[in-house]
Short mmCIF file of N, CA and C in Angstrom, two decimals:
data_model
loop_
_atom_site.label_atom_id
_atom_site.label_comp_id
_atom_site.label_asym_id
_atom_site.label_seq_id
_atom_site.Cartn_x
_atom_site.Cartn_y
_atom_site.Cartn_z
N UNK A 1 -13.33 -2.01 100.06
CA UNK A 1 -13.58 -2.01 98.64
C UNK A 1 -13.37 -3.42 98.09
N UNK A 2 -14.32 -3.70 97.07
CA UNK A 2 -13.82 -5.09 96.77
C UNK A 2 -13.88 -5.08 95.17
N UNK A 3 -12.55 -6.23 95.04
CA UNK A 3 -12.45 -6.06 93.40
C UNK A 3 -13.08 -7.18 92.99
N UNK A 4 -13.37 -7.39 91.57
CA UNK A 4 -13.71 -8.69 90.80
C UNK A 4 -13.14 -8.25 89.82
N UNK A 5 -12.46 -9.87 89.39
CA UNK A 5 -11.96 -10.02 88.12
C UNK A 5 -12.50 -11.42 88.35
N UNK A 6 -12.31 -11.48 87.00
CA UNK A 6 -12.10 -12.77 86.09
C UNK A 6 -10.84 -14.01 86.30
N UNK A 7 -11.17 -14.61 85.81
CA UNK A 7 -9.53 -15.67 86.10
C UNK A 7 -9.60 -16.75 84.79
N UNK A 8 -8.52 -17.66 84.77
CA UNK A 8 -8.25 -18.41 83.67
C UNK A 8 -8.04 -20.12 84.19
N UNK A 9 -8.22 -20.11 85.39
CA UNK A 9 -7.93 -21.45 86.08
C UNK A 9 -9.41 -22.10 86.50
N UNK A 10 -9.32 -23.01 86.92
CA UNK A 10 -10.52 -23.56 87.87
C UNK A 10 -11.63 -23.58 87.38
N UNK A 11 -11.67 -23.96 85.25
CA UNK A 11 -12.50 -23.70 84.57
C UNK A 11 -13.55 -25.15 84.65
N UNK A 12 -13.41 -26.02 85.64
CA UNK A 12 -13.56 -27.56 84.82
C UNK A 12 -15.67 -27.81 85.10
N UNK A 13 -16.26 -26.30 85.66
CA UNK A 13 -17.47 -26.44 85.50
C UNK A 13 -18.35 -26.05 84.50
N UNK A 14 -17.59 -25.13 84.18
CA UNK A 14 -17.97 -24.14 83.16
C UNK A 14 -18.46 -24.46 82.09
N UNK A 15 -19.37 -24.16 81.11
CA UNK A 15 -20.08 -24.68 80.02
C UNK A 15 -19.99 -23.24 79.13
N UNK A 16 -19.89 -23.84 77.57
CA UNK A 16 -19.79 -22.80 76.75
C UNK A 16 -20.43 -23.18 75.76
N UNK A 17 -20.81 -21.94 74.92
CA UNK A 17 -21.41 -22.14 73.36
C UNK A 17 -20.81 -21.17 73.03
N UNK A 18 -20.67 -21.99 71.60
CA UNK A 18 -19.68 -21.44 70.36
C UNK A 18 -21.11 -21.33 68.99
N UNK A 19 -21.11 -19.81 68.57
CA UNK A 19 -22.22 -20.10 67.60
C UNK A 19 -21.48 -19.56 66.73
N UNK A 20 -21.24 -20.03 65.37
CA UNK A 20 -20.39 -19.81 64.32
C UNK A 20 -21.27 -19.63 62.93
N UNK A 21 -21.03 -18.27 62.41
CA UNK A 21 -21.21 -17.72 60.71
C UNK A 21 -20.93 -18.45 59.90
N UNK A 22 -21.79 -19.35 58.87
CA UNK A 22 -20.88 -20.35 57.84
C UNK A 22 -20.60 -19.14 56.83
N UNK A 23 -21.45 -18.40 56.66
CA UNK A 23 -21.09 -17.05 55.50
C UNK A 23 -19.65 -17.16 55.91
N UNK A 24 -18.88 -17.22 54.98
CA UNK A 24 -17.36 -16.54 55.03
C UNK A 24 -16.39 -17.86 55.68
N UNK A 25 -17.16 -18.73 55.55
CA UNK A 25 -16.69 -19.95 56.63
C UNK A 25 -15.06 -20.52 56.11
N UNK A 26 -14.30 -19.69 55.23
CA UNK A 26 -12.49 -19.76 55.36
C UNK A 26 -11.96 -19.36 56.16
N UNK A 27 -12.95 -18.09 56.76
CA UNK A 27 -12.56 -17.26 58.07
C UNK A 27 -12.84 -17.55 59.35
N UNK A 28 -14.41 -18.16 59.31
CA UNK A 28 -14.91 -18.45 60.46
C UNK A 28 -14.42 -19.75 60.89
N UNK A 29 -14.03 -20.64 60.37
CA UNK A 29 -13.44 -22.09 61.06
C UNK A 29 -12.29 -21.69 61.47
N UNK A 30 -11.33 -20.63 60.87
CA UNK A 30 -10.38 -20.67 61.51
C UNK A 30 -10.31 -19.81 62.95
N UNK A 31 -11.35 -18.90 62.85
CA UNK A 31 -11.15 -18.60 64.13
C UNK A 31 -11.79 -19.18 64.97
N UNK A 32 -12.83 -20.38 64.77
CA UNK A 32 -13.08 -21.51 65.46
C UNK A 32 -11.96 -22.33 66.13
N UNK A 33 -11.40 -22.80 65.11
CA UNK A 33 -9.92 -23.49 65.52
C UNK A 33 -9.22 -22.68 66.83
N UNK A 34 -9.18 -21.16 65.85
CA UNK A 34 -8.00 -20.43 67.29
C UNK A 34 -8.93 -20.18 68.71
N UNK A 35 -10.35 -20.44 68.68
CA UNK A 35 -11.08 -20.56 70.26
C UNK A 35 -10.78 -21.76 70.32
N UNK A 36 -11.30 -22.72 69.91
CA UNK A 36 -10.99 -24.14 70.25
C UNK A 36 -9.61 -24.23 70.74
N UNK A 37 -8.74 -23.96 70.41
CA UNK A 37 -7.34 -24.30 70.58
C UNK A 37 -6.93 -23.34 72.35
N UNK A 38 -7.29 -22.16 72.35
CA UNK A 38 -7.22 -21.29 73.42
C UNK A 38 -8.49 -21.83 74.55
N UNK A 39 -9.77 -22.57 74.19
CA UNK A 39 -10.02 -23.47 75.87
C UNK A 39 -9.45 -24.65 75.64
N UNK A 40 -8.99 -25.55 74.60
CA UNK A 40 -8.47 -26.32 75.41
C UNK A 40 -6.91 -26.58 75.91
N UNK A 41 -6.29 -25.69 76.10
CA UNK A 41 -5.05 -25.09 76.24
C UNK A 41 -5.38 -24.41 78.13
N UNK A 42 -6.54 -24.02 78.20
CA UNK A 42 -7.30 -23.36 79.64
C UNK A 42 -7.88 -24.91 79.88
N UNK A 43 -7.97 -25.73 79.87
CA UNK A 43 -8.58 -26.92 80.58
C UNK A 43 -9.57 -26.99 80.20
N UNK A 44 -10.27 -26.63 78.85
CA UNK A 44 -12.03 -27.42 78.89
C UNK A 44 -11.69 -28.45 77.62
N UNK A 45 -12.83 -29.33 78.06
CA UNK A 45 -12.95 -30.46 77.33
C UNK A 45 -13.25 -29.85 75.85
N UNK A 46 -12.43 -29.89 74.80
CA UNK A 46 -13.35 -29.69 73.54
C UNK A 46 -13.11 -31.12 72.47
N UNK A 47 -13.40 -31.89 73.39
CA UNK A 47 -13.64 -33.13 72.25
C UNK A 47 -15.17 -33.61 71.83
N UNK A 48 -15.46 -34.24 70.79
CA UNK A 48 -16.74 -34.23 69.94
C UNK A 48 -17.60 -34.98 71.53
N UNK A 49 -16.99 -35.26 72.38
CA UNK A 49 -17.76 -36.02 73.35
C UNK A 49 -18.27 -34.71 74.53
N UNK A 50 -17.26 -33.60 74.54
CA UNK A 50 -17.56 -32.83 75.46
C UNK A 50 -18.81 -32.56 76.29
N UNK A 51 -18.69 -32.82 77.50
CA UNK A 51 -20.00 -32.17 77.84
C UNK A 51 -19.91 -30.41 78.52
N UNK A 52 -19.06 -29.76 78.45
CA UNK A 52 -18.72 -28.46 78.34
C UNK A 52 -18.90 -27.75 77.44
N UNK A 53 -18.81 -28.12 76.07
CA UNK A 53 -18.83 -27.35 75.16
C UNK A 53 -19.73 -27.43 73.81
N UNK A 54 -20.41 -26.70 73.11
CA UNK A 54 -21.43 -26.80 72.36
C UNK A 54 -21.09 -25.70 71.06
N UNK A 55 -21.03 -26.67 69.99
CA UNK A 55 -20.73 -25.50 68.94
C UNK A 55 -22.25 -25.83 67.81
N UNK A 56 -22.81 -24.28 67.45
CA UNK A 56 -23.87 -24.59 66.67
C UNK A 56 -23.42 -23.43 65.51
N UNK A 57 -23.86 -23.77 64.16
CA UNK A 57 -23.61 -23.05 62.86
C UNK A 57 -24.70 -22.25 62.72
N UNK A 58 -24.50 -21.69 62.17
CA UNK A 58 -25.84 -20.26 61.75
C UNK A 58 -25.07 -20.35 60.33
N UNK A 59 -26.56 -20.05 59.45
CA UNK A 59 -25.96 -19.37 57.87
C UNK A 59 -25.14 -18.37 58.11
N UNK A 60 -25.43 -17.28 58.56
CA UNK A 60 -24.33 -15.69 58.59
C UNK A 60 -24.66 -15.00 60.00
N UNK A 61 -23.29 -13.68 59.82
CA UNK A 61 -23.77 -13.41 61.34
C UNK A 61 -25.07 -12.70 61.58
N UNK A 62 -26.21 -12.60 60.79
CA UNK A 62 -27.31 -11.67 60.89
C UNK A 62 -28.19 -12.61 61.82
N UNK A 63 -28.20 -14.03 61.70
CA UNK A 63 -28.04 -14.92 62.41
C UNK A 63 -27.56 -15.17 63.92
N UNK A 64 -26.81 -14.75 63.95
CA UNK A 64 -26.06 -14.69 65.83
C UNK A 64 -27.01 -14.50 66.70
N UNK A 65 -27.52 -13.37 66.62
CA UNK A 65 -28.46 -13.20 67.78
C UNK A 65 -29.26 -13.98 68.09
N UNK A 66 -30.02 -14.81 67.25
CA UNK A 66 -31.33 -15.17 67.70
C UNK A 66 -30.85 -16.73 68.00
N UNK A 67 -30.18 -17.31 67.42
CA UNK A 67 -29.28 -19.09 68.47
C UNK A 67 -28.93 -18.36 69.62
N UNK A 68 -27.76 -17.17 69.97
CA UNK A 68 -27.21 -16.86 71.14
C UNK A 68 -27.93 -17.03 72.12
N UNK A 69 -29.41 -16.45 71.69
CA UNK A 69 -29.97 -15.87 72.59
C UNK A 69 -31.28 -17.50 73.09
N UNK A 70 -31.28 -18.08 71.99
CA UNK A 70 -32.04 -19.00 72.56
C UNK A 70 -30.94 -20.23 73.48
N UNK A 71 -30.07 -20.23 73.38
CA UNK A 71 -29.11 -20.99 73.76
C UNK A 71 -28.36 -19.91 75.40
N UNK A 72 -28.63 -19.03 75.57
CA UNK A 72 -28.30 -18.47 76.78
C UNK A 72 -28.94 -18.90 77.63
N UNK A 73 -30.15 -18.34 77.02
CA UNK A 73 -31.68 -18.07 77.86
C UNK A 73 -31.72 -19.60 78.16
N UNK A 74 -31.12 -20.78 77.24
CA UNK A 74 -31.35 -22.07 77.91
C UNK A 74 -31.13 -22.71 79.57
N UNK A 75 -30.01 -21.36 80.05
CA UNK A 75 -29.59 -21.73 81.59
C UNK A 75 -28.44 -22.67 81.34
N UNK A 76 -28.20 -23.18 80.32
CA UNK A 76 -26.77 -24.48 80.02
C UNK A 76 -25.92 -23.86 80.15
N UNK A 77 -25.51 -22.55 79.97
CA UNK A 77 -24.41 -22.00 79.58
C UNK A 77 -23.76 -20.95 80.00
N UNK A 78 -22.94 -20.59 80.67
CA UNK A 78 -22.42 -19.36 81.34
C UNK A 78 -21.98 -18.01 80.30
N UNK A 79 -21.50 -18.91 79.66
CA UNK A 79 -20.93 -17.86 78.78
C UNK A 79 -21.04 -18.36 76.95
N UNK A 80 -21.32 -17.25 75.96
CA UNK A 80 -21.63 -18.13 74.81
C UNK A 80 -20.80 -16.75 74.07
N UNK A 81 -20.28 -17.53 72.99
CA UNK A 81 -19.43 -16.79 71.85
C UNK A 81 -19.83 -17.35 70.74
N UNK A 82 -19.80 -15.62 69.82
CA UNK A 82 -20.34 -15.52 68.70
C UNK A 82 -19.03 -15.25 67.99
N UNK A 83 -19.06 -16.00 66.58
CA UNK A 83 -17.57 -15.92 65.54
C UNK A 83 -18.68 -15.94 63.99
N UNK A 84 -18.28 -14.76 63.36
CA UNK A 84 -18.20 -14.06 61.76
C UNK A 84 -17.71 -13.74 61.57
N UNK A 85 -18.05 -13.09 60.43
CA UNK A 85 -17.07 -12.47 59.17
C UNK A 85 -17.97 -11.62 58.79
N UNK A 86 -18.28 -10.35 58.55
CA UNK A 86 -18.62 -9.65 57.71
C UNK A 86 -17.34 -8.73 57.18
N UNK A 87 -17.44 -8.97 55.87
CA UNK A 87 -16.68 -8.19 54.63
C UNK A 87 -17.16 -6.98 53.96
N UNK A 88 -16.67 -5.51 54.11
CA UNK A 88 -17.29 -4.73 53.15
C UNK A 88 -17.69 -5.25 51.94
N UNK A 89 -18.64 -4.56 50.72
CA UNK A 89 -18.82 -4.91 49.52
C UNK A 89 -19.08 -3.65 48.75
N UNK A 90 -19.58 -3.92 47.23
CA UNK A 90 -19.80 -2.70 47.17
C UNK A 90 -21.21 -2.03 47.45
N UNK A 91 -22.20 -2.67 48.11
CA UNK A 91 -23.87 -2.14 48.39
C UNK A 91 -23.64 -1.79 49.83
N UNK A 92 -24.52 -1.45 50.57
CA UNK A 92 -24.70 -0.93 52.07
C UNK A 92 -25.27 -2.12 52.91
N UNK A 93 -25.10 -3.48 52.39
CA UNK A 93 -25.56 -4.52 53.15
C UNK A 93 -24.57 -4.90 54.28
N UNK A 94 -23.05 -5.04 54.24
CA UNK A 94 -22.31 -4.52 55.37
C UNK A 94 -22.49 -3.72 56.15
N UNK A 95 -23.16 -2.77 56.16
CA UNK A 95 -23.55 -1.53 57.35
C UNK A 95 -24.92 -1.99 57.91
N UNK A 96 -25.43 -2.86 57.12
CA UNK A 96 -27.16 -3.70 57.71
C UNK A 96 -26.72 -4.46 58.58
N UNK A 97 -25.81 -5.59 58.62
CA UNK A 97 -25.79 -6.71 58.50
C UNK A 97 -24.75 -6.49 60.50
N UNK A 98 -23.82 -5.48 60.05
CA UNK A 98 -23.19 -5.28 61.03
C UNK A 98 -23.72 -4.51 62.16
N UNK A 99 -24.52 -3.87 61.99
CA UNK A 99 -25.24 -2.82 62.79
C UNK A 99 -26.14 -4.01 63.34
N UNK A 100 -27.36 -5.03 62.65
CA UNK A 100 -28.05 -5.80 63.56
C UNK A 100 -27.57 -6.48 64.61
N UNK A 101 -26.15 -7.51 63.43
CA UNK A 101 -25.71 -8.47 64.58
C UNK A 101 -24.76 -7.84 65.85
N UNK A 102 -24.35 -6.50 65.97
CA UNK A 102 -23.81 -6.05 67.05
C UNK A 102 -24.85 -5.60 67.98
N UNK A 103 -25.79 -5.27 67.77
CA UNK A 103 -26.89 -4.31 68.81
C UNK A 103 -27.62 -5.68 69.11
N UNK A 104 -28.05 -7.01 68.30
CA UNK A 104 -28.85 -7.96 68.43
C UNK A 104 -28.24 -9.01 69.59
N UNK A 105 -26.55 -8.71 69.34
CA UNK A 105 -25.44 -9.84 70.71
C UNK A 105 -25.25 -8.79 71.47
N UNK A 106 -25.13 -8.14 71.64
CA UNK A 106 -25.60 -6.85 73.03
C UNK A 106 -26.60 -6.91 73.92
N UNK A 107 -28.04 -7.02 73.31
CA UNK A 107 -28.91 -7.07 73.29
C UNK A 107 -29.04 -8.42 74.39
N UNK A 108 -28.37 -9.79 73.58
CA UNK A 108 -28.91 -10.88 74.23
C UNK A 108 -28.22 -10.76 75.39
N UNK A 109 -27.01 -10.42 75.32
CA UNK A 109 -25.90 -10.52 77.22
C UNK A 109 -27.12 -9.44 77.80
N UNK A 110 -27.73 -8.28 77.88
CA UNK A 110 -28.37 -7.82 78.44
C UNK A 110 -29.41 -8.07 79.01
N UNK A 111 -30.38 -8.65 77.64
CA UNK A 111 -31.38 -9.33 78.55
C UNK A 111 -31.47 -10.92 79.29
N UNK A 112 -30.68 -11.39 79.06
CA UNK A 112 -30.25 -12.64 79.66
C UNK A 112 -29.46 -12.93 80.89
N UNK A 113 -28.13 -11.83 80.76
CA UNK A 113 -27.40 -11.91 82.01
C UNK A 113 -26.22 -12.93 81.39
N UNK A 114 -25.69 -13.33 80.28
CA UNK A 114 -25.10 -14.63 80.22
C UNK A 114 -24.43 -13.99 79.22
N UNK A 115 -22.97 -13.52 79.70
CA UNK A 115 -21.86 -12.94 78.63
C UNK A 115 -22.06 -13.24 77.42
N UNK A 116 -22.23 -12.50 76.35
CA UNK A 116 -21.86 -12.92 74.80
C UNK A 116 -20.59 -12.33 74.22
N UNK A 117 -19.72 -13.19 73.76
CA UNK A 117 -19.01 -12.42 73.21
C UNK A 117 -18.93 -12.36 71.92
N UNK A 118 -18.43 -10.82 71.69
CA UNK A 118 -18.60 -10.40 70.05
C UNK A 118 -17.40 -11.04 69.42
N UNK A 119 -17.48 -11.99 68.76
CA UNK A 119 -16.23 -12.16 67.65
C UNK A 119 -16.71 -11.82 66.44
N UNK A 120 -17.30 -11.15 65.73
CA UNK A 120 -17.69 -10.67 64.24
C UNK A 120 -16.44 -9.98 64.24
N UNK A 121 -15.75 -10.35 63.04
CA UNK A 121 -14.46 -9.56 62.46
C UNK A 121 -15.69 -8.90 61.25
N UNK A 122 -15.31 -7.52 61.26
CA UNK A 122 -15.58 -6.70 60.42
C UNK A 122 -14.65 -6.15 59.48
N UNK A 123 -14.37 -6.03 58.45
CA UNK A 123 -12.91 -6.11 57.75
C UNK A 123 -13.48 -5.29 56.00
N UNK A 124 -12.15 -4.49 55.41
CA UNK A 124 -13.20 -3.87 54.55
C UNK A 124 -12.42 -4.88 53.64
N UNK A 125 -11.79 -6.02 53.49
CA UNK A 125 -11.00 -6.81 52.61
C UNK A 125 -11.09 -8.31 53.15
N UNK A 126 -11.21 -8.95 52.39
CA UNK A 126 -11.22 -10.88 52.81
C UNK A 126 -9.54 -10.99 53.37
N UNK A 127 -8.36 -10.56 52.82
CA UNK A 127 -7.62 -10.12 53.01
C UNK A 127 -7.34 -9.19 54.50
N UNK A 128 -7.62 -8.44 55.31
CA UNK A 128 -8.18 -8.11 56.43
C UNK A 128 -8.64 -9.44 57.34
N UNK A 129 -9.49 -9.81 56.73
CA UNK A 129 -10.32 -10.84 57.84
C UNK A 129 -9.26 -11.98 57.30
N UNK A 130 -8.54 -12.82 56.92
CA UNK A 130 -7.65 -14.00 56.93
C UNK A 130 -6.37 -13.36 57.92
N UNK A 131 -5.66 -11.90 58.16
CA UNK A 131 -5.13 -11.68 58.63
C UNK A 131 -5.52 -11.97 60.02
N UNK A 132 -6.34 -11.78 60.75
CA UNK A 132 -7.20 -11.44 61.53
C UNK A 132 -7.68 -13.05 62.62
N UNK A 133 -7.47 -13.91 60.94
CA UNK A 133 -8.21 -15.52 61.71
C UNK A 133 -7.07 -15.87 61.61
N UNK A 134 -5.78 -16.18 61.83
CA UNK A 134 -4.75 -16.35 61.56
C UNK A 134 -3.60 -16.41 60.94
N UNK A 135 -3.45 -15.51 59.71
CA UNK A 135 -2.16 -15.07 58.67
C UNK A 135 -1.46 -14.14 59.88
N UNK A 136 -1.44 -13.47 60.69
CA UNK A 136 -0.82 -12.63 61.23
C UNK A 136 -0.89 -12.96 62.70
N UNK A 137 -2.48 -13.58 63.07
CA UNK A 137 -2.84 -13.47 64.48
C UNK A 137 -4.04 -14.14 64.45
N UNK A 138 -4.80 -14.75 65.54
CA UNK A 138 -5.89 -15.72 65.51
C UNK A 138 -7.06 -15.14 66.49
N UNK A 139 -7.62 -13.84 66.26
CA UNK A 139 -8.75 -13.54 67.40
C UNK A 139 -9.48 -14.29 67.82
N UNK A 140 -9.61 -15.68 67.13
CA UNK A 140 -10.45 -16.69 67.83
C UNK A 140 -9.90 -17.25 69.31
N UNK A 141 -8.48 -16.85 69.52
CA UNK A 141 -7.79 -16.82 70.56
C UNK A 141 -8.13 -16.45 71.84
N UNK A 142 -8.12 -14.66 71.26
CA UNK A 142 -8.50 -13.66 72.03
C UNK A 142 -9.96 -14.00 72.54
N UNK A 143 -11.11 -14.37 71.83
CA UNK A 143 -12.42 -14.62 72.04
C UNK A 143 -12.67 -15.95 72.95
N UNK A 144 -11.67 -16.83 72.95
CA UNK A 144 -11.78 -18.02 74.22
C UNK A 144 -11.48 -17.14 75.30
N UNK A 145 -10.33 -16.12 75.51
CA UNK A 145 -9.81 -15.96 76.83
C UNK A 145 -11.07 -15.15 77.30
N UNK A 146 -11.49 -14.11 76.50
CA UNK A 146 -12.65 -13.33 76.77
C UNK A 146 -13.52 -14.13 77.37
N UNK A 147 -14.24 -14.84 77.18
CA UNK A 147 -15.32 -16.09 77.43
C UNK A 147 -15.11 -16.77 78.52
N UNK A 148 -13.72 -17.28 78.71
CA UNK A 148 -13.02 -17.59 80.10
C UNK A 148 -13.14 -17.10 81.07
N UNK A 149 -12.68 -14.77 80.74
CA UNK A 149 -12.84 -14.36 81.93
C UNK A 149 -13.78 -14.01 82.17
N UNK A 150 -14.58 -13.57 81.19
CA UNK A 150 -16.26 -13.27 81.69
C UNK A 150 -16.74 -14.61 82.34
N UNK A 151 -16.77 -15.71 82.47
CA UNK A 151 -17.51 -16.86 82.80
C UNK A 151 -17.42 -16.74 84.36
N UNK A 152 -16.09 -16.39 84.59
CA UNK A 152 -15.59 -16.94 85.95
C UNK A 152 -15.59 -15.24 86.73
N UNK A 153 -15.77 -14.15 85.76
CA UNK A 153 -16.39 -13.08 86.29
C UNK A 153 -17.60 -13.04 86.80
N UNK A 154 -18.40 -13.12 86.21
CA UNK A 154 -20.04 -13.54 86.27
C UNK A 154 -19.84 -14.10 87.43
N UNK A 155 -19.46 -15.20 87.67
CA UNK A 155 -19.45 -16.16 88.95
C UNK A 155 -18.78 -15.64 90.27
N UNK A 156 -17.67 -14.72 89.69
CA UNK A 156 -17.67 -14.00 91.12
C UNK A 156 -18.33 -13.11 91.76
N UNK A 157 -18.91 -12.39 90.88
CA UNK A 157 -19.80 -11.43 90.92
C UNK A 157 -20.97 -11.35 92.14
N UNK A 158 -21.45 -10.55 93.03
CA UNK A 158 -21.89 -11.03 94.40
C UNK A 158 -23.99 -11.66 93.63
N UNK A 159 -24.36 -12.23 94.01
CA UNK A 159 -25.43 -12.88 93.68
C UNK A 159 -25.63 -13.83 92.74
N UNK A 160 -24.82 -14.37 91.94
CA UNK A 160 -24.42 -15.08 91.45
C UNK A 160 -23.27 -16.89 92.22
#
C-alpha cells in the first residue's frame, strides 16, 4: 500500500500564485500578509524580486476564477491561491457571488490539474471577516500551508 502526503520542507522549486479580491481589500491584504508571512517562514522567496512567487489583484472574488485559471493553465505554477472577502448584505448578491466563485475555483483545479486553493472568507459581518484575517486568527496562514501541501502533494503523486 502506498501513502502520499504532502510535506512543508524542500519547497525551494516550487512556484506559486497568489490572486487577491481588492473588493473588501482591509480584509484581503491582510490575509495576504498572513500567506505571505506563512511561505516565507516555509522557505519561499517572497521578495518583490521573487522568482517563486506571483501575486495578481482582481476587482472581487467573482473574479478568481478566470486569472486562476489563466495563470494555472500557464504551466508556471504548481499550485495557485485564491484570497476574498465576500460579506453578507442585505440583497441575494452574496449567494451569486459566492456560489460562482466557489464552483468557478473548483472548476479550475479540475480542469487544469494545478491545486487551487479556496481562501474566500465568507462571513455574514465585516466584523466576522477582520476576525478571520487576523483580530483573532490569520487564515491567510492556513491558506500558505494548504498550497505548500498540495504543491509537494501533486508532486508526489505517481505521474507527476
Amino acid at each position: 500500500m502506498a501513502t502520499f502526503e504532502g510535506r512543508f520542507t524542500d519547497l525551494g522549486q516550487v512556484r506559486i500564485a497568489v490572486v487577491v479580491a481588492r473588493f473588501n481589500d482591509l480584509v484581503t491584504a491582510k490575509l495576504l500578509s498572513g500567506c505571505l508571512d506563512c511561505l516565507s517562514r516555509h522557505g519561499v522567496d517572497t521578495t518583490a524580486e521573487s522568482a517563486q512567487l506571483d501575486v495578481a489583484w482582481v476587482p472581487g472574488s467573482f473574479e478568481l476564477p478566470l486569472v486562476s485559471q489563466s495563470l494555472a493553465r500557464s504551466g508556471r505554477y504548481q499550485v495557485v491561491i485564491t484570497l476574498g472577502a465576500v460579506i453578507r448584505g442585505d440583497t441575494p448578491h452574496f449567494d451569486v457571488v459566492v456560489a460562482e466563485a466557489s464552483k468557478g475555483i473548483a472548476a479550475v483545479a479540475r480542469d487544469t490539474g494545478v491545486p487551487v486553493i479556496f481562501g474566500v472568507l465568507t462571513t455574514d459581518t465585516m466584523q466576522q471577516a477582520l476576525e478571520r484575517a487576523g483580530i483573532k486568527s490569520n487564515l491567510g496562514w492556513s491558506y500558505g500551508l494548504e498550497a505548500l501541501e498540495m504543491a509537494s502533494l501533486m508532486k508526489a503523486l505517481p505521474g507527476h
